[in-house]
PDB file of C-alpha atoms and ligand atoms in Angstrom:
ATOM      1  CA  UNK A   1     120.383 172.271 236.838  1.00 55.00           C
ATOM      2  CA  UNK A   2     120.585 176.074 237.344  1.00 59.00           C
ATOM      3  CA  UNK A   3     121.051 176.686 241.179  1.00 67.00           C
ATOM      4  CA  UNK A   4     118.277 179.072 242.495  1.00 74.00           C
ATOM      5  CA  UNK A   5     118.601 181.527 244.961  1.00 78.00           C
ATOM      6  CA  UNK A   6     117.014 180.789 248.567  1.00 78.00           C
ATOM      7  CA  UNK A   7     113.383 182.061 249.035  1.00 90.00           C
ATOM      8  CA  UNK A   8     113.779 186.032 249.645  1.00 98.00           C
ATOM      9  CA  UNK A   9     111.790 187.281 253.163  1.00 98.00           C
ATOM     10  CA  UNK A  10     109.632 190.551 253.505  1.00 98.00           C
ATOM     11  CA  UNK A  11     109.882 192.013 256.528  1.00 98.00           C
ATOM     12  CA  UNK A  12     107.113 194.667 256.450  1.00 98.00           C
ATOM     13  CA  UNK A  13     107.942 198.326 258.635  1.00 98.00           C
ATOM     14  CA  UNK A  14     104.653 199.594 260.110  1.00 98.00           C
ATOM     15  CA  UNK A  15     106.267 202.547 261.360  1.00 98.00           C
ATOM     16  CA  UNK A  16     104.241 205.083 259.346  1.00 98.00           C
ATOM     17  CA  UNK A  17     100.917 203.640 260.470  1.00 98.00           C
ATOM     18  CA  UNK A  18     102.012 204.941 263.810  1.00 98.00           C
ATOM     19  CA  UNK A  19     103.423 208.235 262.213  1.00 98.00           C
ATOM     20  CA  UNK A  20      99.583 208.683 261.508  1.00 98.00           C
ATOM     21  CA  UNK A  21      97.757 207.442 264.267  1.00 98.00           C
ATOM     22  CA  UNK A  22     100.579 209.828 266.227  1.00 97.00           C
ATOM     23  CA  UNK A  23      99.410 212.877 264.102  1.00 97.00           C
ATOM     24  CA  UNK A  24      96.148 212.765 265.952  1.00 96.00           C
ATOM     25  CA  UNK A  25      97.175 211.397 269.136  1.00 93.00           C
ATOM     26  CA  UNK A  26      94.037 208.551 269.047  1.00 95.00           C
ATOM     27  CA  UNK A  27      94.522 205.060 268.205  1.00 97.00           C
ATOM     28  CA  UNK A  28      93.735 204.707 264.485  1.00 97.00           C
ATOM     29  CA  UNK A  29      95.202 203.453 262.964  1.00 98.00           C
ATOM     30  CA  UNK A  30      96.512 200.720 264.879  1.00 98.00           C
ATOM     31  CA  UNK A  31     100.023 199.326 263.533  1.00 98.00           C
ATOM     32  CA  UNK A  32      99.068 196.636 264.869  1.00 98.00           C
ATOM     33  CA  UNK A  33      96.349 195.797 262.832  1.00 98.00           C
ATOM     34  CA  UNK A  34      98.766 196.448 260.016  1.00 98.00           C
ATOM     35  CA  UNK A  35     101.007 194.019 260.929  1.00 98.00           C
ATOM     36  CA  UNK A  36      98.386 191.328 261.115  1.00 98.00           C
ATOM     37  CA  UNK A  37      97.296 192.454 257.352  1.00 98.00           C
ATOM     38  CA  UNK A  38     100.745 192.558 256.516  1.00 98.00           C
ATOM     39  CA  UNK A  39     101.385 188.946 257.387  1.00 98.00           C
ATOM     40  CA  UNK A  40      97.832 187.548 256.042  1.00 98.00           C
ATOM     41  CA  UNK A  41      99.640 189.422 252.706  1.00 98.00           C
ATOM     42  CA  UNK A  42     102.466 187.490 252.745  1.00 97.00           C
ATOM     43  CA  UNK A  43     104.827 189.090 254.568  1.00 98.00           C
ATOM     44  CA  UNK A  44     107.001 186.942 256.071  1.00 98.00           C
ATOM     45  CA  UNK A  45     108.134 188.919 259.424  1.00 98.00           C
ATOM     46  CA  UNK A  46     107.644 192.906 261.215  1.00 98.00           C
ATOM     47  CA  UNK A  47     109.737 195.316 261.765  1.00 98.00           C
ATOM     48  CA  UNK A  48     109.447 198.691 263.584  1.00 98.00           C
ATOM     49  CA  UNK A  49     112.009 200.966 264.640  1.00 97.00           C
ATOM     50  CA  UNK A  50     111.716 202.644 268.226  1.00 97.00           C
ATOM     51  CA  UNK A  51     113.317 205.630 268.182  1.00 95.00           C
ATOM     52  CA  UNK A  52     114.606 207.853 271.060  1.00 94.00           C
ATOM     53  CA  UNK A  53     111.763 210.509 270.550  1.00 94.00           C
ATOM     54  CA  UNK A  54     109.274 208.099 270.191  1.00 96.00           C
ATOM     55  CA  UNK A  55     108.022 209.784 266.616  1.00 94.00           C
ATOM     56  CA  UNK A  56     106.024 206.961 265.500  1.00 96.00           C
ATOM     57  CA  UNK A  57     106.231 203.416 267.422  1.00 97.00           C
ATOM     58  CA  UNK A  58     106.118 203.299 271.290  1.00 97.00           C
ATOM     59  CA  UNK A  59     106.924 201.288 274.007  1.00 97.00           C
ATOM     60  CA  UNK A  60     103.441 200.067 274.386  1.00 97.00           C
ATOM     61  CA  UNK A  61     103.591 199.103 270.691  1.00 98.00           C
ATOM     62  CA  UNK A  62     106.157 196.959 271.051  1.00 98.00           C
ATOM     63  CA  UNK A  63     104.758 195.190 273.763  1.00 98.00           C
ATOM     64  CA  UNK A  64     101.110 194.498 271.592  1.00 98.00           C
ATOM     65  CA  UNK A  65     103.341 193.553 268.694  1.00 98.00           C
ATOM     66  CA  UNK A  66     105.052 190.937 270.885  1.00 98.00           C
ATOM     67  CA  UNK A  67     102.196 189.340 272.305  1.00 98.00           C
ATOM     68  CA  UNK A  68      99.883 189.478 268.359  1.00 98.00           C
ATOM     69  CA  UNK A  69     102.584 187.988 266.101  1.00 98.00           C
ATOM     70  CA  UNK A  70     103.173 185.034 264.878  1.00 97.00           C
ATOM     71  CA  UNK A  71     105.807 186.016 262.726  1.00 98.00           C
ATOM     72  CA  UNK A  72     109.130 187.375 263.814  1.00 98.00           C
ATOM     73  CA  UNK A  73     109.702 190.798 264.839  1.00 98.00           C
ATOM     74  CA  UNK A  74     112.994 193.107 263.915  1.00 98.00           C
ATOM     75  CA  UNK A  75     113.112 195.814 266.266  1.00 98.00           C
ATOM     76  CA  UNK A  76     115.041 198.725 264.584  1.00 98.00           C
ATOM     77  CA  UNK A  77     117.276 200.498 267.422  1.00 97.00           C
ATOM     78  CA  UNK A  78     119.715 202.816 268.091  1.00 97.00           C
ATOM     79  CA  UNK A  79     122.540 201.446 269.897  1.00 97.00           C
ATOM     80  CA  UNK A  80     121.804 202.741 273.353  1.00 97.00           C
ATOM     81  CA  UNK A  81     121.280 201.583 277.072  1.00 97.00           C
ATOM     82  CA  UNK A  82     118.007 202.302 276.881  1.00 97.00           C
ATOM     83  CA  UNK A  83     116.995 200.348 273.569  1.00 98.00           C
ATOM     84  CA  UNK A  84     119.494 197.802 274.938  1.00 98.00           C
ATOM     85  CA  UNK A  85     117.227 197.413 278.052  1.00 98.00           C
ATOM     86  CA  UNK A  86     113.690 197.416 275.444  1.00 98.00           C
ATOM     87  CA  UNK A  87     115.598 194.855 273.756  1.00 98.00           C
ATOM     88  CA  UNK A  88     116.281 192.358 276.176  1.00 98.00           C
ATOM     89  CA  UNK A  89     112.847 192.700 278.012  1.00 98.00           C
ATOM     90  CA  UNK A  90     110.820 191.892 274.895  1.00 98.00           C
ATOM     91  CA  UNK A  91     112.891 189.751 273.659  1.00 98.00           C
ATOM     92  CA  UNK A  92     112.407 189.843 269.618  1.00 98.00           C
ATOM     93  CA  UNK A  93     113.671 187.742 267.138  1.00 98.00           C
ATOM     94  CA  UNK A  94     116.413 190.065 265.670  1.00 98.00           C
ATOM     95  CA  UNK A  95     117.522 193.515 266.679  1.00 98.00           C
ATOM     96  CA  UNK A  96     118.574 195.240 263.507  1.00 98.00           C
ATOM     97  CA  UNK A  97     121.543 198.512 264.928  1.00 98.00           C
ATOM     98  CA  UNK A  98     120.962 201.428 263.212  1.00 97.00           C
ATOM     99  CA  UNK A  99     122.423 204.762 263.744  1.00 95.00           C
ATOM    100  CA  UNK A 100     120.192 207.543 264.785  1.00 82.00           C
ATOM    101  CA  UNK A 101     119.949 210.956 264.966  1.00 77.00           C
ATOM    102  CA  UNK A 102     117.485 213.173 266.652  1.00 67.00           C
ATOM    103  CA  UNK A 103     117.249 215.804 263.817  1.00 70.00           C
ATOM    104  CA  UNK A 104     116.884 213.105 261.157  1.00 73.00           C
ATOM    105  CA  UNK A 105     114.220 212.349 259.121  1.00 75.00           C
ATOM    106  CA  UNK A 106     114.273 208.893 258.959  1.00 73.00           C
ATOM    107  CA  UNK A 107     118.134 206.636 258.668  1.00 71.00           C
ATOM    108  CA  UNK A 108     120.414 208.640 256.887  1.00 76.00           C
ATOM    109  CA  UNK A 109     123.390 206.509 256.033  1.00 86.00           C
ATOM    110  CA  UNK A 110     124.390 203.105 257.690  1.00 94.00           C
ATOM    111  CA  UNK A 111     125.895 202.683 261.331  1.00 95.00           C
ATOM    112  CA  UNK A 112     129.518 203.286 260.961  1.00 96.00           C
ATOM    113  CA  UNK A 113     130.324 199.386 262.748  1.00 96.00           C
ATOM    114  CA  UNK A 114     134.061 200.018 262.069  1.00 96.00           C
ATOM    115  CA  UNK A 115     134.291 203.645 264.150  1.00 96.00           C
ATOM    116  CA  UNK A 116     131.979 202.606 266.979  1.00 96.00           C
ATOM    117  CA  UNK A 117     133.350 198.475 267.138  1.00 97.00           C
ATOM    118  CA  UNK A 118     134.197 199.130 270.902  1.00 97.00           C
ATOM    119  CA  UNK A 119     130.996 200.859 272.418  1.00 96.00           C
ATOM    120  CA  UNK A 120     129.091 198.129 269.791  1.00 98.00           C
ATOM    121  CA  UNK A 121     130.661 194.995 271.742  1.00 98.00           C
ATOM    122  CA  UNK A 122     129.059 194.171 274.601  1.00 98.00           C
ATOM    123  CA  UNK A 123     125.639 195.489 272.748  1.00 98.00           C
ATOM    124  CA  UNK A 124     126.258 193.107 270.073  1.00 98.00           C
ATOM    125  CA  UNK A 125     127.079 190.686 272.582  1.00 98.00           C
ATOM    126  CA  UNK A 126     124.015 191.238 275.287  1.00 98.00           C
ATOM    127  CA  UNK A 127     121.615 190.689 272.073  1.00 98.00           C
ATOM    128  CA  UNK A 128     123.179 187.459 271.228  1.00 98.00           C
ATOM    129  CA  UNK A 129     123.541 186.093 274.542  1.00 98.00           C
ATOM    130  CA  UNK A 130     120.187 187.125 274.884  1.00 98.00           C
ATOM    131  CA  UNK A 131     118.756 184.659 272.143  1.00 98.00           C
ATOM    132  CA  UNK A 132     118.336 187.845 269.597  1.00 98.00           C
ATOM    133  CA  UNK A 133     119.374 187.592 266.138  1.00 98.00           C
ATOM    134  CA  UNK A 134     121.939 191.094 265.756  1.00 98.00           C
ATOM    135  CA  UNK A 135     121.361 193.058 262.490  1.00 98.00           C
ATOM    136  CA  UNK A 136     124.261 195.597 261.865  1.00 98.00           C
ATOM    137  CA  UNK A 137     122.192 198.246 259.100  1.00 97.00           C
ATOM    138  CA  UNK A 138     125.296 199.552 257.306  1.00 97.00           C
ATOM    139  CA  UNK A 139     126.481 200.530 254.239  1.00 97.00           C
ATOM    140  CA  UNK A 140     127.715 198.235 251.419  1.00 98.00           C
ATOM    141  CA  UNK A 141     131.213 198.446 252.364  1.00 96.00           C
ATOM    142  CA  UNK A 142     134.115 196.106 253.167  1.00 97.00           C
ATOM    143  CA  UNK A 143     135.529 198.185 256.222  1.00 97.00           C
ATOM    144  CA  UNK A 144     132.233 197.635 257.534  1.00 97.00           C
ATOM    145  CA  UNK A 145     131.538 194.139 256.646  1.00 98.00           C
ATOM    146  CA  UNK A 146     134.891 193.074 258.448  1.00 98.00           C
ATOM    147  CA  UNK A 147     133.942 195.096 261.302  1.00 98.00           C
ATOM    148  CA  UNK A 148     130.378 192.659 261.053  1.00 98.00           C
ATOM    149  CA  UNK A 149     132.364 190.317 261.071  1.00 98.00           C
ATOM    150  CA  UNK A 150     134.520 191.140 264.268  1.00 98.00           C
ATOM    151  CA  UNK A 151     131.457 192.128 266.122  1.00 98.00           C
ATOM    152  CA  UNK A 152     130.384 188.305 265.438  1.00 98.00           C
ATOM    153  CA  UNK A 153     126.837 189.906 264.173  1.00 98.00           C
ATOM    154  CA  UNK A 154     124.853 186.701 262.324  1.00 98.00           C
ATOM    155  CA  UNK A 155     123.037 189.197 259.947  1.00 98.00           C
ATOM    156  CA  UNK A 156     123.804 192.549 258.318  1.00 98.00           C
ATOM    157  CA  UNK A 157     121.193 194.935 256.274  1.00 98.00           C
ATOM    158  CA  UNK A 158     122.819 197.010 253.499  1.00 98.00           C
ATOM    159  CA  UNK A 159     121.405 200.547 253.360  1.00 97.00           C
ATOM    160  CA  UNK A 160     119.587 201.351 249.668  1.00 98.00           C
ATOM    161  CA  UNK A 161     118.983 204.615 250.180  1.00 97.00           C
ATOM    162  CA  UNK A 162     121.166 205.952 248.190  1.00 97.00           C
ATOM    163  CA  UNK A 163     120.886 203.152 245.921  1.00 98.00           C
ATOM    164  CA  UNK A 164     117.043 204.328 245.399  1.00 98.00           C
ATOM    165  CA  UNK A 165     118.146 207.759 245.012  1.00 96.00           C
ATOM    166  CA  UNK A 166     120.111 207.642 242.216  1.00 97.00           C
ATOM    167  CA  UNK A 167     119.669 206.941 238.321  1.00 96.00           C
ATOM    168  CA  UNK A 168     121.305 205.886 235.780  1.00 97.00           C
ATOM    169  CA  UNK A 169     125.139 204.596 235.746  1.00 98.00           C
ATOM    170  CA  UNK A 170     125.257 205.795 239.143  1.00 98.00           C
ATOM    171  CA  UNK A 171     122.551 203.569 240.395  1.00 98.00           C
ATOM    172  CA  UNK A 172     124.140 200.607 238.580  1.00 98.00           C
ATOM    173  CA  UNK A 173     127.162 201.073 240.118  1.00 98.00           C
ATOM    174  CA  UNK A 174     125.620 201.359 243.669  1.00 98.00           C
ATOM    175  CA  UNK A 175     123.892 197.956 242.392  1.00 98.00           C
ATOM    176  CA  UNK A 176     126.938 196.325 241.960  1.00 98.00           C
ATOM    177  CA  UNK A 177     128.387 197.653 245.498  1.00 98.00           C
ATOM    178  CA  UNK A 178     125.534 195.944 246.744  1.00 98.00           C
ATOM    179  CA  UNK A 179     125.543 193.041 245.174  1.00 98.00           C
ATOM    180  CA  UNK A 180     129.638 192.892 245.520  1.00 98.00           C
ATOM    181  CA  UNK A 181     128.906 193.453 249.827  1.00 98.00           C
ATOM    182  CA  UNK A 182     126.087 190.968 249.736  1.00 98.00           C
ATOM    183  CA  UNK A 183     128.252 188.445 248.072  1.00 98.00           C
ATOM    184  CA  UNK A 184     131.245 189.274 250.442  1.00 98.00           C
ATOM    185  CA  UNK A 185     128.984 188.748 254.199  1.00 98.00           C
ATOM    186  CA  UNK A 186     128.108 185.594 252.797  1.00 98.00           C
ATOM    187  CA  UNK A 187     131.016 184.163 252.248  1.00 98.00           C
ATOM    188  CA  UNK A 188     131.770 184.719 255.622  1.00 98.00           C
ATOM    189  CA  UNK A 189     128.866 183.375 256.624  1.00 98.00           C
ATOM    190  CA  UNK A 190     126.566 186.473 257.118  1.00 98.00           C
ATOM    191  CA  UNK A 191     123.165 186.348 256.337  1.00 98.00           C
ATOM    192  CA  UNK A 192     122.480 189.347 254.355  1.00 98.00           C
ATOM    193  CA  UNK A 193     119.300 191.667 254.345  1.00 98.00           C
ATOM    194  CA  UNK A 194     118.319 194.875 252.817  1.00 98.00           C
ATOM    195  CA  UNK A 195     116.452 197.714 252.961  1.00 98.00           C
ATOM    196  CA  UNK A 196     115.572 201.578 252.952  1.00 97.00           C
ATOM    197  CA  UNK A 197     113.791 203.233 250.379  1.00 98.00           C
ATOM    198  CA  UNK A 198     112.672 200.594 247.887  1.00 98.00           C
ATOM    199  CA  UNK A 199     109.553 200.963 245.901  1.00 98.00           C
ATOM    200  CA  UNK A 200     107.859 198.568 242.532  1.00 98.00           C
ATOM    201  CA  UNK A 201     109.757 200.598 240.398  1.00 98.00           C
ATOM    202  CA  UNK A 202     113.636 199.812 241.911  1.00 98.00           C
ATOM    203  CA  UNK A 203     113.018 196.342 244.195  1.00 98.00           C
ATOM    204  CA  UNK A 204     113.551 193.848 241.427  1.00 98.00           C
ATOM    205  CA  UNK A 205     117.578 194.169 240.795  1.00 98.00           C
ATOM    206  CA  UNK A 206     117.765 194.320 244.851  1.00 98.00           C
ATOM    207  CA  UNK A 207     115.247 191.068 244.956  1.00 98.00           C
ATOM    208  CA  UNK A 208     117.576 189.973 242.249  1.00 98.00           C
ATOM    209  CA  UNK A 209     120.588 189.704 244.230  1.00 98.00           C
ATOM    210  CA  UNK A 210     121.103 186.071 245.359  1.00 97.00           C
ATOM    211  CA  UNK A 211     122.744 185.839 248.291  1.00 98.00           C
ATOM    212  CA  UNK A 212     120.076 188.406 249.849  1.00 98.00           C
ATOM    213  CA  UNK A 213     117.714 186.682 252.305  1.00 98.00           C
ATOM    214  CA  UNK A 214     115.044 189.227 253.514  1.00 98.00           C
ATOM    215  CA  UNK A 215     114.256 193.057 252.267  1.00 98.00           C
ATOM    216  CA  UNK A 216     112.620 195.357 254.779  1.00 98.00           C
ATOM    217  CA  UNK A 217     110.353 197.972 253.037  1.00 98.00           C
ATOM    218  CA  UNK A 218     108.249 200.293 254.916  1.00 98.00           C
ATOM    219  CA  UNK A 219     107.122 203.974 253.478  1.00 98.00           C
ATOM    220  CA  UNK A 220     106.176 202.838 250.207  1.00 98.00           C
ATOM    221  CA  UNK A 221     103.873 200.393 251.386  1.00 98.00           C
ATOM    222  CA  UNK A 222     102.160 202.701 253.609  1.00 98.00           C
ATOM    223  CA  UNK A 223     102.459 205.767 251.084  1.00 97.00           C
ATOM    224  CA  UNK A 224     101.306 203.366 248.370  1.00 98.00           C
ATOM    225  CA  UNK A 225      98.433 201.532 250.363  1.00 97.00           C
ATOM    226  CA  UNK A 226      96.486 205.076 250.001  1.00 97.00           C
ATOM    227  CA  UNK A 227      95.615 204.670 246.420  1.00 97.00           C
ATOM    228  CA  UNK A 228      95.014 201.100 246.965  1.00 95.00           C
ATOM    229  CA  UNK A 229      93.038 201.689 249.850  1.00 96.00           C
ATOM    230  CA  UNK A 230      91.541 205.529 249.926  1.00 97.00           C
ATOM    231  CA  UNK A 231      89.054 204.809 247.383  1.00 97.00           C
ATOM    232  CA  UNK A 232      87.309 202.066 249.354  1.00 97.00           C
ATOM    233  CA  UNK A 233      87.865 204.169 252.709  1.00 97.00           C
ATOM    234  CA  UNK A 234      85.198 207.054 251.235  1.00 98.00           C
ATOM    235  CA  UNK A 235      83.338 204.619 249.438  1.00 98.00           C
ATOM    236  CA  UNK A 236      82.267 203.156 252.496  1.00 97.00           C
ATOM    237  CA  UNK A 237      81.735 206.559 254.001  1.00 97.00           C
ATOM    238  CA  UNK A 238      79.494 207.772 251.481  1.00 98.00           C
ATOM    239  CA  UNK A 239      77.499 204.487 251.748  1.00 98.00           C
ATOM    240  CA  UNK A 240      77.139 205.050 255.543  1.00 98.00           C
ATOM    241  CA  UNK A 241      76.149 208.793 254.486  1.00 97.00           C
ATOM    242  CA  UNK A 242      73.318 207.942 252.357  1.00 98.00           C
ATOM    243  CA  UNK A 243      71.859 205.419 254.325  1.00 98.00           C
ATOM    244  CA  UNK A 244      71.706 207.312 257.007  1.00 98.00           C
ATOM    245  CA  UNK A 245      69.441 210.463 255.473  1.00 96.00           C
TER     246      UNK A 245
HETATM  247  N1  LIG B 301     115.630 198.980 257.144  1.00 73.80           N
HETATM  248  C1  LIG B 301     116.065 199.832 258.091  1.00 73.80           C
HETATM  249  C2  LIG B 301     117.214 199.418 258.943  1.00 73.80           C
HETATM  250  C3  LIG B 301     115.421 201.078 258.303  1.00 73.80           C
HETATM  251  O1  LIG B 301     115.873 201.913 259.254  1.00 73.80           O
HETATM  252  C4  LIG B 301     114.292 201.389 257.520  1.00 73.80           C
HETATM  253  C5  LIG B 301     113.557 202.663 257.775  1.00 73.80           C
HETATM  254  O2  LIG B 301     113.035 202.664 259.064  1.00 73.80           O
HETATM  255  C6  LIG B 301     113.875 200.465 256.558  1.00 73.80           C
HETATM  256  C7  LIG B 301     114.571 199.283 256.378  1.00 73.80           C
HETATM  257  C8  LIG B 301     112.680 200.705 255.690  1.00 73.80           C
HETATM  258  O3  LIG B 301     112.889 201.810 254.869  1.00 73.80           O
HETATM  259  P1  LIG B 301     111.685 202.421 254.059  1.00 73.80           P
HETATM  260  O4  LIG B 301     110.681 202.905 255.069  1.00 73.80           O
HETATM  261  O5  LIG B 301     112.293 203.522 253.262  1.00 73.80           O
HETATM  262  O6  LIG B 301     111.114 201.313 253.215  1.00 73.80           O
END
């Protein structure tokens, strides 16, 4: 008998329902309605990142999360004292370290684990102790993988951004990194995920990947959910229109 892969996790970002609820300042939408649609979808867990300028999730969003799921929730974080102290008072199910810049539009590039292995320590290590599963979101990349490793992180996410970026021979060579990395954390007994930038048209070969336990997709979804969803939205508003004259 062929052996098949283990089941593959989505872990659904809802940060760009906040990007536009934030756009008006209001409350709609509410991300965390979108992670309870998420999950009666199928997805298996939530993630949100909290950044440093608070751009699209918030404090208070984190808390609502916390107390509404029933599924686990990734926080995305920088590694800093301050998401360090968010961390350990909500306590969620796994932290995923990312790097972070202020000027960035959105995770550019994995967190360089090998450079930063002494100021990642005792983060690394306050998560675990802490009962929270440590993600290390970096590149497909051996240095960094061994410096995973060191850290004693359970899980690592491999960037595929640039994976998603590219075509052609180039792609399938970033592919093969990938695939390479993800086979290389689990023989050492990482758990690896995935994630950044994956749409319908370049999941499957990532999905395809067998030692890869959970993908995290975010902008797509949301991006995508408007021609799923818009044409019900002003359906329903011309509806309300008409019967109102
Ligand atoms: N995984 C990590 C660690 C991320 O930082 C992000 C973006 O916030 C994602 C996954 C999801 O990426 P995307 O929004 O492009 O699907």
């Amino acid at each position: 008998m062929p052996h098949s892969p283990a089941p593959l996790r989505l872990g659904v970002n809802i940060d760009h329902v906040a990007t536009i609820r934030n756009a008006r300042g209001g409350d709609h939408p509410d991300p965390v309605k979108a992670a309870l649609l998420a999950v009666k979808a199928g997805a298996d867990g939530i993630t949100a990142h909290l950044r440093e300028d608070r751009r699209h999730i918030r404090d208070e969003d984190v808390a609502t999360l916390m107390a509404a799921l029933n599924v686990p929730l990734n926080l995305e974080m920088a590694a800093t004292a301050e998401m360090l102290d968010i961390a350990l008072r909500y306590k969620p199910h796994a932290a995923c370290i990312v790097p972070e810049k202020r000027e960035e539009r959105t995770t550019e590039g994995g967190l360089d684990a090998a450079g930063q292995f002494e100021s990642l320590q005792p983060i690394v290590k306050a998560l675990g102790d802490a009962g929270i599963r440590v993600s290390l979101f970096i590149e497909a990349d051996a240095r960094q993988i061994d410096a995973a490793i060191r850290l004693g992180a359970p899980v690592v996410e491999f960037h595929t951004g640039a994976y998603a970026h590219m075509h052609g021979e180039a792609r399938a060579a970033e592919l093969r990194k990938l695939a390479d990395a993800a086979a290389l954390a689990a023989k050492n007994g990482i758990e690896p995920h995935a994630g950044h930038g994956l749409t319908f048209d370049n999941v499957a070969p990532i999905a395809a990947i067998p030692q890869v336990a959970e993908l995290n997709i975010g902008h797509f979804l949301i991006g995508e959910a408007i021609f799923g969803g818009l044409e019900g939205s002003i359906r329903e508003m011309r509806r309300q229109m008409d019967l109102a004259r």
